Coordinates of C-alpha atoms and ligand atoms in Angstrom, one line a residue:
X3 CA -40.3 -82.1 1.6
X4 CA -39.1 -85.8 1.8
X5 CA -39.8 -87.8 5.0
X6 CA -36.2 -87.6 5.9
X7 CA -36.3 -83.9 6.3
X8 CA -39.7 -83.9 7.7
X9 CA -38.2 -86.2 10.5
X10 CA -35.3 -84.1 11.0
X11 CA -37.3 -80.9 11.4
X12 CA -39.6 -82.6 13.8
X13 CA -36.6 -84.0 15.8
X14 CA -35.0 -80.6 15.9
X15 CA -38.1 -78.9 17.1
X16 CA -38.8 -81.4 19.9
X17 CA -35.1 -81.0 21.0
X18 CA -34.6 -77.2 20.9
X19 CA -38.2 -75.8 21.4
X20 CA -40.0 -76.3 24.6
X21 CA -43.4 -78.1 24.6
X22 CA -46.8 -76.8 25.8
X23 CA -46.0 -76.4 29.2
X24 CA -44.1 -73.1 30.5
X25 CA -41.0 -74.3 32.4
X26 CA -38.6 -71.8 33.4
X27 CA -35.6 -71.1 31.4
X28 CA -33.2 -73.3 33.4
X29 CA -35.8 -76.1 33.2
X30 CA -35.8 -75.8 29.3
X31 CA -32.0 -76.1 29.4
X32 CA -32.3 -79.0 31.7
X33 CA -34.8 -80.8 29.3
X34 CA -32.4 -80.4 26.4
X35 CA -29.6 -81.7 28.3
X36 CA -31.7 -84.5 29.1
X37 CA -32.9 -85.3 25.5
X38 CA -29.1 -85.2 24.5
X39 CA -28.2 -87.5 27.3
X40 CA -31.1 -90.0 26.7
X41 CA -29.0 -92.2 24.4
X42 CA -26.9 -93.1 27.4
X43 CA -29.7 -94.3 29.3
X44 CA -32.7 -92.9 31.2
X45 CA -32.3 -89.7 33.4
X46 CA -28.7 -89.4 31.9
X47 CA -28.1 -85.4 31.3
X48 CA -25.3 -84.2 28.8
X49 CA -23.0 -81.7 30.4
X50 CA -20.5 -79.5 28.7
X51 CA -17.3 -79.1 30.8
X52 CA -15.2 -76.1 29.6
X53 CA -11.7 -77.1 28.9
X54 CA -9.0 -75.8 31.3
X55 CA -11.6 -74.7 34.0
X56 CA -13.8 -76.3 36.5
X57 CA -17.1 -74.9 35.0
X58 CA -19.9 -77.1 33.8
X59 CA -22.9 -76.3 32.0
X60 CA -26.1 -78.1 31.1
X61 CA -26.2 -78.0 27.4
X62 CA -28.3 -75.7 25.1
X63 CA -28.8 -76.3 21.6
X64 CA -26.4 -73.9 20.1
X65 CA -23.6 -74.9 22.6
X66 CA -24.4 -78.5 21.6
X67 CA -23.4 -77.9 18.1
X68 CA -20.7 -75.4 18.6
X69 CA -19.1 -77.3 21.5
X70 CA -17.8 -73.9 22.6
X71 CA -18.9 -71.9 25.6
X72 CA -17.2 -68.3 25.8
X73 CA -15.0 -69.1 22.9
X74 CA -13.5 -72.1 24.8
X75 CA -13.7 -75.6 23.7
X76 CA -16.0 -77.9 25.7
X77 CA -16.0 -81.8 26.5
X78 CA -19.2 -83.3 26.9
X79 CA -19.8 -85.8 29.8
X80 CA -22.7 -87.5 30.9
X81 CA -24.1 -87.4 34.4
X82 CA -27.3 -88.4 36.1
X83 CA -29.7 -85.8 36.0
X84 CA -30.5 -83.9 39.3
X85 CA -32.4 -86.3 41.6
X86 CA -31.2 -89.5 40.2
X87 CA -28.4 -92.1 40.8
X88 CA -26.9 -95.0 39.3
X89 CA -27.5 -98.6 40.2
X90 CA -24.6 -100.9 39.7
X91 CA -24.5 -103.0 36.2
X92 CA -27.6 -101.3 35.1
X93 CA -27.5 -98.7 32.1
X94 CA -28.5 -95.0 32.9
X95 CA -29.7 -93.5 36.1
X96 CA -32.6 -95.4 37.2
X97 CA -32.5 -95.0 40.8
X98 CA -34.3 -92.0 42.7
X99 CA -32.1 -90.6 45.3
X100 CA -33.6 -90.8 48.7
X101 CA -34.3 -87.6 50.1
X102 CA -32.4 -86.6 53.1
X103 CA -32.3 -83.6 55.4
X104 CA -30.4 -80.2 54.2
X105 CA -27.3 -81.1 56.0
X106 CA -26.9 -84.4 54.3
X107 CA -27.8 -82.8 51.0
X108 CA -24.9 -80.6 51.3
X109 CA -22.9 -83.6 51.2
X110 CA -24.5 -84.8 48.3
X111 CA -24.2 -81.8 46.0
X112 CA -20.6 -81.9 47.0
X113 CA -20.6 -78.5 49.1
X114 CA -18.3 -80.3 51.4
X115 CA -16.6 -77.1 53.1
X116 CA -20.1 -75.6 53.5
X117 CA -21.3 -78.7 55.2
X118 CA -18.3 -78.7 57.6
X119 CA -18.9 -75.1 58.6
X120 CA -22.5 -76.0 59.1
X121 CA -21.3 -78.5 61.6
X122 CA -18.6 -76.2 63.2
X123 CA -21.3 -73.4 63.4
X124 CA -23.9 -75.5 64.8
X125 CA -26.0 -74.5 61.7
X126 CA -26.3 -78.4 61.6
X127 CA -28.7 -78.7 64.2
X128 CA -31.0 -76.1 62.3
X129 CA -30.6 -78.0 59.0
X130 CA -31.3 -81.3 60.6
X131 CA -34.5 -80.0 62.5
X132 CA -37.9 -78.3 61.9
X133 CA -38.4 -75.8 59.2
X134 CA -38.1 -75.4 55.5
X135 CA -35.0 -73.7 54.0
X136 CA -33.4 -72.7 50.8
X137 CA -29.7 -72.8 50.8
X138 CA -27.4 -71.3 48.2
X139 CA -24.4 -73.4 49.2
X140 CA -20.8 -72.2 47.9
X141 CA -19.0 -74.9 46.6
X142 CA -15.5 -75.8 48.0
X143 CA -13.7 -73.9 45.4
X144 CA -16.2 -70.8 46.0
X145 CA -14.7 -71.0 49.6
X146 CA -11.2 -70.9 48.2
X147 CA -11.9 -67.8 46.1
X148 CA -12.5 -65.8 49.2
X149 CA -9.8 -63.5 50.0
X150 CA -7.6 -65.1 52.7
X151 CA -8.2 -62.6 55.4
X152 CA -11.9 -62.6 54.8
X153 CA -12.0 -66.3 55.1
X154 CA -9.7 -66.1 58.3
X155 CA -11.8 -63.6 60.0
X156 CA -15.1 -65.7 59.4
X157 CA -13.3 -69.0 60.6
X158 CA -11.8 -67.1 63.5
X159 CA -15.3 -66.2 64.9
X160 CA -17.4 -69.2 63.7
X161 CA -20.4 -68.7 66.1
X162 CA -21.2 -65.1 65.1
X163 CA -19.4 -64.2 61.9
X164 CA -19.5 -67.6 59.9
X165 CA -22.9 -68.3 61.0
X166 CA -24.2 -64.8 59.7
X167 CA -22.4 -65.5 56.5
X168 CA -24.0 -69.0 56.3
X169 CA -27.5 -67.3 57.2
X170 CA -27.1 -65.0 54.4
X171 CA -27.1 -67.6 51.8
X172 CA -30.3 -68.9 53.2
X173 CA -34.0 -68.4 53.0
X174 CA -37.1 -69.7 55.1
X175 CA -38.7 -71.2 52.1
X176 CA -38.1 -73.9 49.4
X177 CA -37.6 -72.2 46.3
X178 CA -36.8 -74.4 43.2
X179 CA -35.4 -72.7 40.0
X180 CA -39.1 -72.4 38.7
X181 CA -39.4 -69.6 41.6
X182 CA -36.4 -67.9 41.1
X183 CA -37.4 -65.4 38.6
X184 CA -35.3 -62.4 37.3
X185 CA -35.9 -59.5 39.5
X186 CA -36.9 -61.6 42.6
X187 CA -35.6 -60.1 45.8
X188 CA -35.4 -62.8 48.6
X189 CA -35.2 -62.1 52.2
X190 CA -32.1 -63.9 53.7
X191 CA -31.9 -65.3 57.4
X192 CA -29.3 -62.8 58.1
X193 CA -30.8 -59.8 59.5
X194 CA -33.4 -59.9 56.5
X195 CA -30.7 -58.7 54.2
X196 CA -31.9 -58.9 50.4
X197 CA -30.6 -61.5 47.8
X198 CA -30.9 -60.5 44.1
X199 CA -32.1 -63.2 41.6
X200 CA -31.7 -63.1 38.1
X201 CA -32.8 -65.9 35.7
X202 CA -31.4 -65.3 32.3
X203 CA -32.8 -66.5 28.9
X204 CA -30.0 -68.7 28.6
X205 CA -31.1 -70.6 31.4
X206 CA -28.4 -69.2 33.9
X207 CA -29.7 -68.4 37.3
X208 CA -27.8 -66.2 39.6
X209 CA -28.0 -65.0 43.3
X210 CA -26.3 -61.6 43.7
X211 CA -24.3 -62.6 40.6
X212 CA -23.1 -65.9 41.9
X213 CA -24.2 -68.6 39.5
X214 CA -26.4 -71.8 40.5
X215 CA -24.0 -74.4 39.2
X216 CA -26.0 -77.2 40.7
X217 CA -29.3 -76.3 41.2
X218 CA -32.6 -78.1 42.7
X219 CA -31.1 -80.6 45.1
X220 CA -34.3 -81.4 47.0
X221 CA -34.2 -82.1 50.8
X222 CA -36.9 -83.1 53.3
X223 CA -36.7 -79.8 54.8
X224 CA -35.9 -77.6 51.8
X225 CA -33.6 -77.4 48.7
X226 CA -29.8 -76.9 48.1
X227 CA -28.5 -75.0 45.2
X228 CA -24.7 -75.2 44.8
X229 CA -23.1 -71.8 43.9
X230 CA -19.9 -70.8 42.5
X231 CA -19.1 -67.9 44.9
X232 CA -19.5 -66.8 48.5
X233 CA -21.9 -63.8 48.5
X234 CA -22.0 -61.1 50.9
X235 CA -24.7 -58.4 52.2
X236 CA -25.5 -55.7 49.6
X237 CA -26.3 -52.3 50.9
X238 CA -25.5 -49.5 48.6
X239 CA -26.8 -48.2 45.4
X240 CA -24.9 -48.2 42.3
X241 CA -24.8 -44.3 42.6
X242 CA -23.3 -44.6 46.1
X243 CA -20.6 -47.3 45.0
X244 CA -19.5 -45.2 42.3
X245 CA -19.1 -42.3 44.7
X246 CA -17.1 -44.4 47.1
X247 CA -14.5 -46.1 44.6
X248 CA -11.4 -43.9 44.0
X249 CA -10.7 -45.2 40.6
X250 CA -14.3 -44.0 39.8
X251 CA -13.6 -40.3 40.6
X252 CA -13.7 -38.9 37.0
X253 CA -16.9 -40.9 36.4
X254 CA -18.6 -39.4 39.5
X255 CA -17.7 -35.8 38.4
X256 CA -19.0 -36.3 34.9
X257 CA -22.2 -38.2 36.2
X258 CA -22.7 -35.1 38.7
X259 CA -22.2 -32.6 35.9
X260 CA -24.6 -34.4 33.5
X261 CA -27.2 -34.7 36.4
X262 CA -27.4 -38.4 36.2
X263 CA -26.8 -39.1 39.9
X264 CA -30.4 -39.7 40.8
X265 CA -30.8 -42.3 37.8
X266 CA -27.9 -44.4 39.4
X267 CA -29.4 -44.2 42.7
X268 CA -32.9 -44.8 41.4
X269 CA -34.6 -48.3 41.5
X270 CA -33.1 -50.7 39.0
X271 CA -32.3 -53.1 37.8
X272 CA -29.3 -51.6 36.0
X273 CA -25.9 -52.5 34.9
X274 CA -23.1 -49.9 34.7
X275 CA -20.0 -50.5 32.7
X276 CA -18.0 -48.2 34.9
X277 CA -15.0 -46.5 33.0
X278 CA -12.1 -46.0 35.4
X279 CA -10.1 -42.9 35.7
X280 CA -7.5 -44.4 33.5
X281 CA -10.4 -45.1 30.8
X282 CA -10.9 -41.4 30.8
X283 CA -7.3 -40.7 30.3
X284 CA -7.2 -42.8 27.3
X285 CA -9.5 -40.7 25.2
X286 CA -8.1 -37.5 23.4
X287 CA -8.5 -34.9 26.0
X288 CA -9.7 -32.4 23.3
X289 CA -12.3 -34.7 22.4
X290 CA -13.2 -35.4 26.1
X291 CA -13.5 -31.6 26.6
X292 CA -15.6 -31.2 23.6
X293 CA -18.0 -33.9 24.7
X294 CA -18.1 -32.7 28.5
X295 CA -18.9 -29.4 27.4
X296 CA -22.0 -30.2 25.6
X297 CA -24.6 -31.4 28.1
X298 CA -26.4 -33.5 25.5
X299 CA -23.4 -35.4 24.3
X300 CA -22.2 -35.8 27.8
X301 CA -25.5 -37.2 28.8
X302 CA -25.3 -39.6 25.7
X303 CA -21.6 -40.7 26.7
X304 CA -22.7 -41.8 30.2
X305 CA -25.9 -43.3 29.3
X306 CA -24.1 -45.5 26.7
X307 CA -22.4 -47.3 29.8
X308 CA -25.8 -48.1 31.4
X309 CA -28.1 -50.9 30.7
X310 CA -31.7 -51.2 32.0
X311 CA -31.2 -54.7 33.0
X312 CA -28.9 -56.4 35.4
X313 CA -26.2 -58.4 33.7
X314 CA -23.9 -60.4 35.7
X315 CA -20.9 -61.7 34.1
X316 CA -21.8 -65.3 34.5
X317 CA -24.7 -64.8 32.1
X318 CA -22.4 -64.4 29.4
X319 CA -21.7 -67.7 27.4
X320 CA -21.1 -66.3 23.9
X321 CA -21.4 -63.2 21.8
X322 CA -24.2 -61.1 23.5
X323 CA -26.0 -58.1 21.8
X324 CA -27.1 -55.7 24.3
X325 CA -28.9 -52.1 24.1
X326 CA -27.5 -49.4 26.2
X327 CA -29.7 -46.8 27.7
X328 CA -28.5 -44.4 25.1
X329 CA -30.0 -46.6 22.4
X330 CA -26.7 -47.9 20.9
X331 CA -25.9 -51.4 20.4
X332 CA -23.2 -53.2 22.6
X333 CA -21.8 -56.5 22.2
X334 CA -20.1 -58.2 25.1
X335 CA -17.9 -61.3 24.2
X336 CA -16.2 -63.6 26.2
X337 CA -13.3 -65.6 24.7
X338 CA -10.5 -67.5 25.9
X339 CA -8.9 -64.3 27.5
X340 CA -11.8 -62.9 29.3
X341 CA -14.8 -60.7 28.8
X342 CA -14.7 -57.8 26.2
X343 CA -17.1 -55.0 25.2
X344 CA -17.5 -54.0 21.5
X345 CA -14.2 -56.2 20.7
X346 CA -11.7 -54.5 22.8
X347 CA -12.8 -53.2 26.1
X348 CA -11.9 -55.1 29.0
X349 CA -13.9 -55.8 32.2
X350 CA -11.3 -55.4 34.9
X351 CA -13.5 -55.7 38.0
X352 CA -16.7 -57.8 37.6
X353 CA -19.9 -58.2 39.3
X354 CA -19.9 -55.3 42.2
X355 CA -23.6 -56.0 43.3
X356 CA -25.5 -53.0 44.2
X357 CA -29.1 -52.7 45.6
X358 CA -30.3 -51.6 42.1
X359 CA -28.2 -53.5 39.9
X360 CA -24.6 -54.3 39.2
X361 CA -21.3 -52.6 38.4
X362 CA -18.5 -53.8 36.1
X363 CA -15.6 -51.6 35.9
X364 CA -13.8 -51.2 32.4
X365 CA -10.5 -49.9 31.2
X366 CA -11.7 -47.7 28.2
X367 CA -14.8 -45.7 27.5
X368 CA -17.8 -47.0 25.2
X369 CA -18.0 -44.0 23.0
X370 CA -21.5 -43.9 21.3
X371 CA -21.4 -42.9 17.6
X372 CA -23.7 -40.1 18.6
X373 CA -21.0 -38.2 20.0
X374 CA -18.5 -38.8 17.1
X375 CA -17.8 -36.6 14.2
X376 CA -19.4 -37.4 10.9
X377 CA -16.0 -38.3 9.6
X378 CA -15.2 -40.9 12.3
X379 CA -18.7 -42.3 12.1
X380 CA -18.5 -42.6 8.2
X381 CA -15.0 -44.3 8.5
X382 CA -16.0 -46.8 10.9
X383 CA -18.8 -47.8 8.2
X384 CA -16.3 -47.8 5.5
X385 CA -17.3 -44.7 3.5
X386 CA -14.0 -42.9 3.3
X387 CA -14.3 -41.9 -0.3
X388 CA -17.2 -39.6 0.5
X389 CA -15.4 -37.9 3.5
X390 CA -12.3 -37.4 1.2
X391 CA -14.8 -35.7 -1.5
X392 CA -16.1 -33.5 1.3
X393 CA -12.5 -32.6 2.4
X394 CA -11.6 -31.8 -1.1
X395 CA -14.5 -29.4 -1.8
X396 CA -14.1 -27.8 1.5
X397 CA -17.4 -28.9 3.0
X398 CA -15.8 -31.1 6.0
X399 CA -15.6 -28.5 8.5
X400 CA -19.3 -27.5 7.7
X401 CA -20.3 -30.8 9.3
X402 CA -18.4 -30.6 12.5
X403 CA -20.0 -27.4 13.8
X404 CA -23.6 -25.8 13.2
X405 CA -27.0 -27.1 12.7
X406 CA -27.8 -30.8 12.3
X407 CA -27.3 -32.5 9.1
X408 CA -28.2 -35.8 7.5
X409 CA -25.3 -37.2 5.5
X410 CA -26.4 -39.6 2.6
X411 CA -23.2 -41.0 1.7
X412 CA -22.6 -43.2 -1.4
X413 CA -20.6 -46.2 -0.6
X414 CA -16.9 -46.2 -1.9
X415 CA -17.4 -48.1 -5.0
X416 CA -19.9 -45.7 -6.4
X417 CA -17.5 -42.7 -6.0
X418 CA -14.6 -44.5 -7.4
X419 CA -16.2 -44.8 -10.7
X420 CA -16.8 -41.0 -10.8
X421 CA -15.1 -39.2 -13.6
X422 CA -13.0 -36.1 -13.0
X423 CA -15.0 -32.9 -12.9
X424 CA -14.4 -29.2 -12.1
X425 CA -14.5 -28.2 -8.5
X426 CA -17.9 -26.4 -8.5
X427 CA -19.4 -29.5 -10.0
X428 CA -17.9 -31.7 -7.2
X429 CA -19.0 -29.5 -4.8
X430 CA -22.6 -29.6 -6.0
X431 CA -22.4 -33.1 -6.1
X432 CA -21.2 -33.5 -2.4
X433 CA -24.1 -30.9 -1.3
X434 CA -26.6 -33.1 -3.1
X435 CA -25.9 -35.8 -0.5
X436 CA -26.2 -33.4 2.6
X437 CA -29.7 -32.8 4.0
X438 CA -30.5 -30.0 6.3
X439 CA -31.8 -31.5 9.8
X440 CA -31.3 -34.9 11.4
X441 CA -33.6 -37.6 9.8
X442 CA -33.7 -41.1 10.6
X443 CA -35.5 -43.9 8.5
X444 CA -38.5 -43.8 10.9
X445 CA -39.0 -40.1 10.2
X446 CA -39.4 -40.5 6.4
X447 CA -42.2 -41.6 4.1
X448 CA -43.1 -42.0 0.6
X449 CA -43.2 -38.7 -1.6
X450 CA -41.5 -36.9 1.0
X451 CA -39.2 -34.0 -0.3
X452 CA -35.8 -33.6 1.5
X453 CA -34.0 -30.3 1.2
X454 CA -30.4 -30.7 0.2
X455 CA -27.7 -28.3 0.7
X456 CA -27.2 -27.9 -3.1
X457 CA -30.8 -26.6 -3.2
X458 CA -32.1 -29.6 -5.0
X459 CA -35.2 -31.3 -3.4
X460 CA -34.7 -35.0 -3.2
X461 CA -37.7 -37.6 -3.2
X462 CA -37.9 -40.4 -0.7
X463 CA -39.4 -43.6 -2.2
X464 CA -40.4 -46.4 0.5
X465 CA -40.5 -49.8 -0.7
X466 CA -41.3 -53.1 0.9
X467 CA -37.7 -54.1 1.1
X468 CA -36.0 -50.9 0.4
X469 CA -35.8 -47.2 1.2
X470 CA -34.5 -45.1 -1.4
X471 CA -33.4 -41.4 -2.1
X472 CA -33.9 -40.6 -5.8
X473 CA -32.4 -43.3 -7.8
X474 CA -30.1 -44.5 -4.8
X475 CA -31.1 -46.8 -2.1
X476 CA -30.1 -47.1 1.6
X477 CA -27.7 -49.8 2.2
X478 CA -27.1 -48.6 6.0
X479 CA -29.1 -46.5 7.8
X480 CA -29.7 -44.5 10.9
X481 CA -26.3 -44.2 12.2
X482 CA -26.3 -41.4 14.6
X483 CA -23.5 -39.0 14.9
X484 CA -22.8 -35.4 16.4
X485 CA -25.1 -33.0 14.7
X486 CA -26.9 -35.5 12.8
X487 CA -27.2 -38.9 11.1
X488 CA -25.6 -41.0 8.5
X489 CA -27.0 -43.1 5.7
X490 CA -24.9 -45.1 3.3
X491 CA -26.3 -45.3 -0.3
X492 CA -25.9 -48.1 -2.7
X493 CA -24.8 -45.3 -5.4
X494 CA -24.5 -41.8 -6.2
X495 CA -27.7 -39.6 -6.1
X496 CA -28.8 -38.4 -9.5
X497 CA -31.9 -36.0 -9.1
X498 CA -33.8 -35.6 -12.3
X499 CA -32.9 -33.3 -14.8
X500 CA -35.7 -33.4 -17.4
X501 CA -39.0 -35.1 -18.0
X502 CA -39.0 -38.7 -19.4
X503 CA -39.8 -37.7 -23.1
X504 CA -36.7 -35.5 -23.1
X505 CA -34.6 -38.2 -21.8
X506 CA -35.9 -40.8 -24.2
X507 CA -35.3 -38.2 -27.2
X508 CA -31.9 -37.6 -26.3
X509 CA -31.1 -41.6 -26.4
X510 CA -30.9 -42.9 -29.8
X511 CA -31.8 -46.2 -28.8
X512 CA -35.4 -45.2 -27.9
X513 CA -36.0 -43.6 -31.4
X514 CA -38.8 -45.7 -32.4
X515 CA -40.5 -45.6 -29.1
X516 CA -40.3 -41.7 -29.2
X517 CA -41.9 -41.7 -32.4
X518 CA -44.8 -44.0 -31.4
X519 CA -45.7 -42.1 -28.3
X520 CA -46.0 -39.0 -30.6
X521 CA -48.0 -40.7 -33.1
X522 CA -50.3 -42.2 -30.3
X523 CA -50.7 -38.6 -28.8
X524 CA -49.2 -39.8 -25.5
X525 CA -46.0 -37.9 -25.9
X526 CA -47.3 -34.7 -23.8
X527 CA -48.2 -37.4 -21.0
X528 CA -44.5 -38.0 -20.8
X529 CA -43.7 -34.4 -20.2
X530 CA -46.1 -33.5 -17.5
X531 CA -45.2 -33.4 -13.8
X532 CA -46.2 -36.6 -11.9
X533 CA -44.7 -39.8 -10.9
X534 CA -44.6 -42.6 -13.3
X535 CA -42.4 -45.6 -14.6
X536 CA -41.8 -46.3 -18.1
X537 CA -40.5 -49.7 -19.0
X538 CA -38.8 -48.5 -22.2
X539 CA -38.2 -51.1 -25.1
X540 CA -35.3 -50.2 -27.2
X541 CA -35.5 -50.0 -31.0
X542 CA -34.0 -53.5 -31.2
X543 CA -36.7 -54.7 -28.7
X544 CA -39.3 -53.3 -31.0
X545 CA -37.8 -54.4 -34.0
X546 CA -37.9 -58.0 -32.9
X547 CA -41.5 -58.1 -32.7
X548 CA -43.6 -60.4 -34.9
X549 CA -44.0 -58.6 -38.3
X550 CA -47.7 -58.9 -38.1
X551 CA -47.8 -57.3 -34.7
X552 CA -45.5 -54.5 -35.9
X553 CA -47.8 -53.9 -38.8
X554 CA -51.0 -53.9 -36.8
X555 CA -49.3 -51.4 -34.4
X556 CA -48.3 -49.1 -37.4
X557 CA -52.0 -49.0 -38.8
X558 CA -54.1 -48.8 -35.6
X559 CA -53.6 -45.8 -33.4
X560 CA -55.7 -47.1 -30.8
X561 CA -53.9 -50.4 -30.5
X562 CA -50.7 -48.5 -30.5
X563 CA -51.7 -46.3 -27.4
X564 CA -52.8 -49.5 -25.6
X565 CA -49.6 -51.1 -26.4
X566 CA -47.7 -48.2 -25.0
X567 CA -49.7 -47.9 -21.7
X568 CA -48.9 -51.5 -21.1
X569 CA -45.2 -50.0 -20.7
X570 CA -46.2 -47.4 -18.2
X571 CA -47.2 -47.6 -14.6
X572 CA -48.1 -45.2 -11.9
X573 CA -45.6 -44.3 -9.2
X574 CA -41.7 -44.4 -9.4
X575 CA -40.3 -48.0 -9.0
X576 CA -36.2 -47.6 -9.0
X577 CA -34.3 -50.4 -9.6
X578 CA -32.9 -50.6 -6.0
X579 CA -36.6 -50.6 -4.9
X580 CA -37.3 -54.1 -6.4
X581 CA -36.9 -57.2 -4.5
X582 CA -33.8 -58.9 -6.1
X583 CA -35.3 -62.2 -5.9
X584 CA -38.9 -63.2 -6.8
X585 CA -41.5 -61.1 -8.6
X586 CA -42.4 -57.5 -8.3
X587 CA -45.9 -56.9 -9.1
X588 CA -46.9 -53.6 -10.9
X589 CA -50.1 -52.5 -12.4
X590 CA -49.8 -50.8 -16.1
X591 CA -51.7 -47.8 -16.7
X592 CA -53.5 -49.9 -19.1
X593 CA -54.6 -52.1 -16.1
X594 CA -52.6 -55.1 -17.0
X595 CA -50.5 -56.7 -14.3
X596 CA -46.7 -56.5 -15.0
X597 CA -44.3 -59.2 -13.2
X598 CA -41.2 -57.5 -12.8
X599 CA -38.0 -59.5 -12.1
X600 CA -34.5 -58.3 -11.7
X601 CA -31.8 -59.7 -13.8
X602 CA -28.1 -58.7 -13.4
X603 CA -27.6 -56.9 -16.8
X604 CA -26.7 -53.3 -16.8
X605 CA -28.3 -51.0 -19.6
Ligands
NAG28 C1 -20.6 -82.1 64.0 O1 -20.1 -83.4 63.6 C2 -19.8 -84.3 64.6 C3 -19.3 -85.6 64.0 O2 -20.1 -86.1 63.1 C4 -21.0 -84.5 65.5 O3 -20.7 -85.4 66.7 C5 -21.5 -83.2 66.1 O4 -22.6 -83.5 66.8 C6 -21.9 -82.2 64.9 N1 -22.2 -81.0 65.3 C7 -23.4 -80.5 65.4 C8 -23.5 -79.2 65.8 O5 -24.4 -81.2 64.9

């Protein structure tokens, strides 16, 4: 490694990975922003401003390079890191801000509306007096976002309603971001109502799903965090909220039918992507009926809308992979238009906070593969040649009813090369790729025999980097479907039809080799049942050996046998089981090491 790359690597590490201390996720992001801003002077932080919005973020590594947040371009600006100020004519932010009381600090973070409400409601007296507080202070824009009538009702009763609302944003302790960990429930000053904290790996911190846009402004008697929304007390569970919303009537019915109402009311944290009535109407009603009449499928469908974590929408800054409670992968993306789940499902109403998590209402069902028909799942993964074959030989219906089945579907390219064959042969071929029972790769082991519908047993081979069924290796594994699972193979399964010696004998290219095995007395070994791999030299290869060596092998039977044993190894090593780059180490039956490398020549 050259000095240059070494320096680069060290620099990259110090920028993107944290040091030996264990700061909070937010602190790590701030550290990164500070390093990015350091060229502009000391205590300068790089901030990414999302174009066309008023959103600003301290920059993490990924965003720094992509200059994008949620698919929207960002502009970098340089600001004083929290707690520092500029001094005239001096580069950077060299002055440490004087610490003032909470009320004055509201002014410093720019929470001018909150400051003015504090004055009007006489909260100011408290914020200037004895005690210690944390205040999640709504920004000016946050107050503007509040529905008109809501704002008016607060402002028409300043000494009760507005003061209560402000107290709900406060805690009687000084809590910095390092103290605000995910799952923390704080006790607010308004009737001890709970405040729900989330602190995500990407440095986003939320309280009741409102984002801390400017955290940690220290005051003499506490700390102010500027937040992007006005928050209100939360008193219902997800289950209760779902029950209450008319647009979630369908969901309520099915949750009850599936017996999952307790789960939605149990302790969280949970996220529910709640499909609206309209979402249920979008699914084919036959499919919906089929799913809802099958308890397992109904349960899988509903659990696919649940996460065992609380994800507020502010925590999504780019494509975010998630795991549903059903076990499937979901991706939440945010782009210029808005938030989407799995590419096309819209979040219509976001961040309805509950005592045990959060609800986002969505306009389409997130149907897990586990409740889809084989054909639909197969076509999702692009293996429609195999489903065409199943239709042609009349096996397609067999898959949508009855016992569970594991489908080992060869990829399209493999089936396209197939010559025409009589119907009964096509059917047998198709059946050879269907296995009784539902298997996932975690259920399979080396040497296992799988019973195919054709009656042929298929051998399973487990390799370091591959899982193979006979000669065909798995490209895509473990896709669940109704009544079973789907694997996609790199080729057609061709179960063995004869022992090694017979296969060699039927191929003219190996006539010398067969002759040598016979002469060395090893020829029966190639007929016995067992597992071995023969690296078989062709006539051409054998004839190209040095004449002296050839002559010796012809003369000396012992030496010939040794020579042949060096080409044999224990166990079955199929081509797809070898690593394509690098060396596959194999021991020959002679005891010598063989270094097997893959080259792209088809025999
Ligand atoms: C509100 O602000 C005014 C003007 O600065 C000040 O005179 C008054 O005392 C403040 N009210 C409270 C309750 O502190």
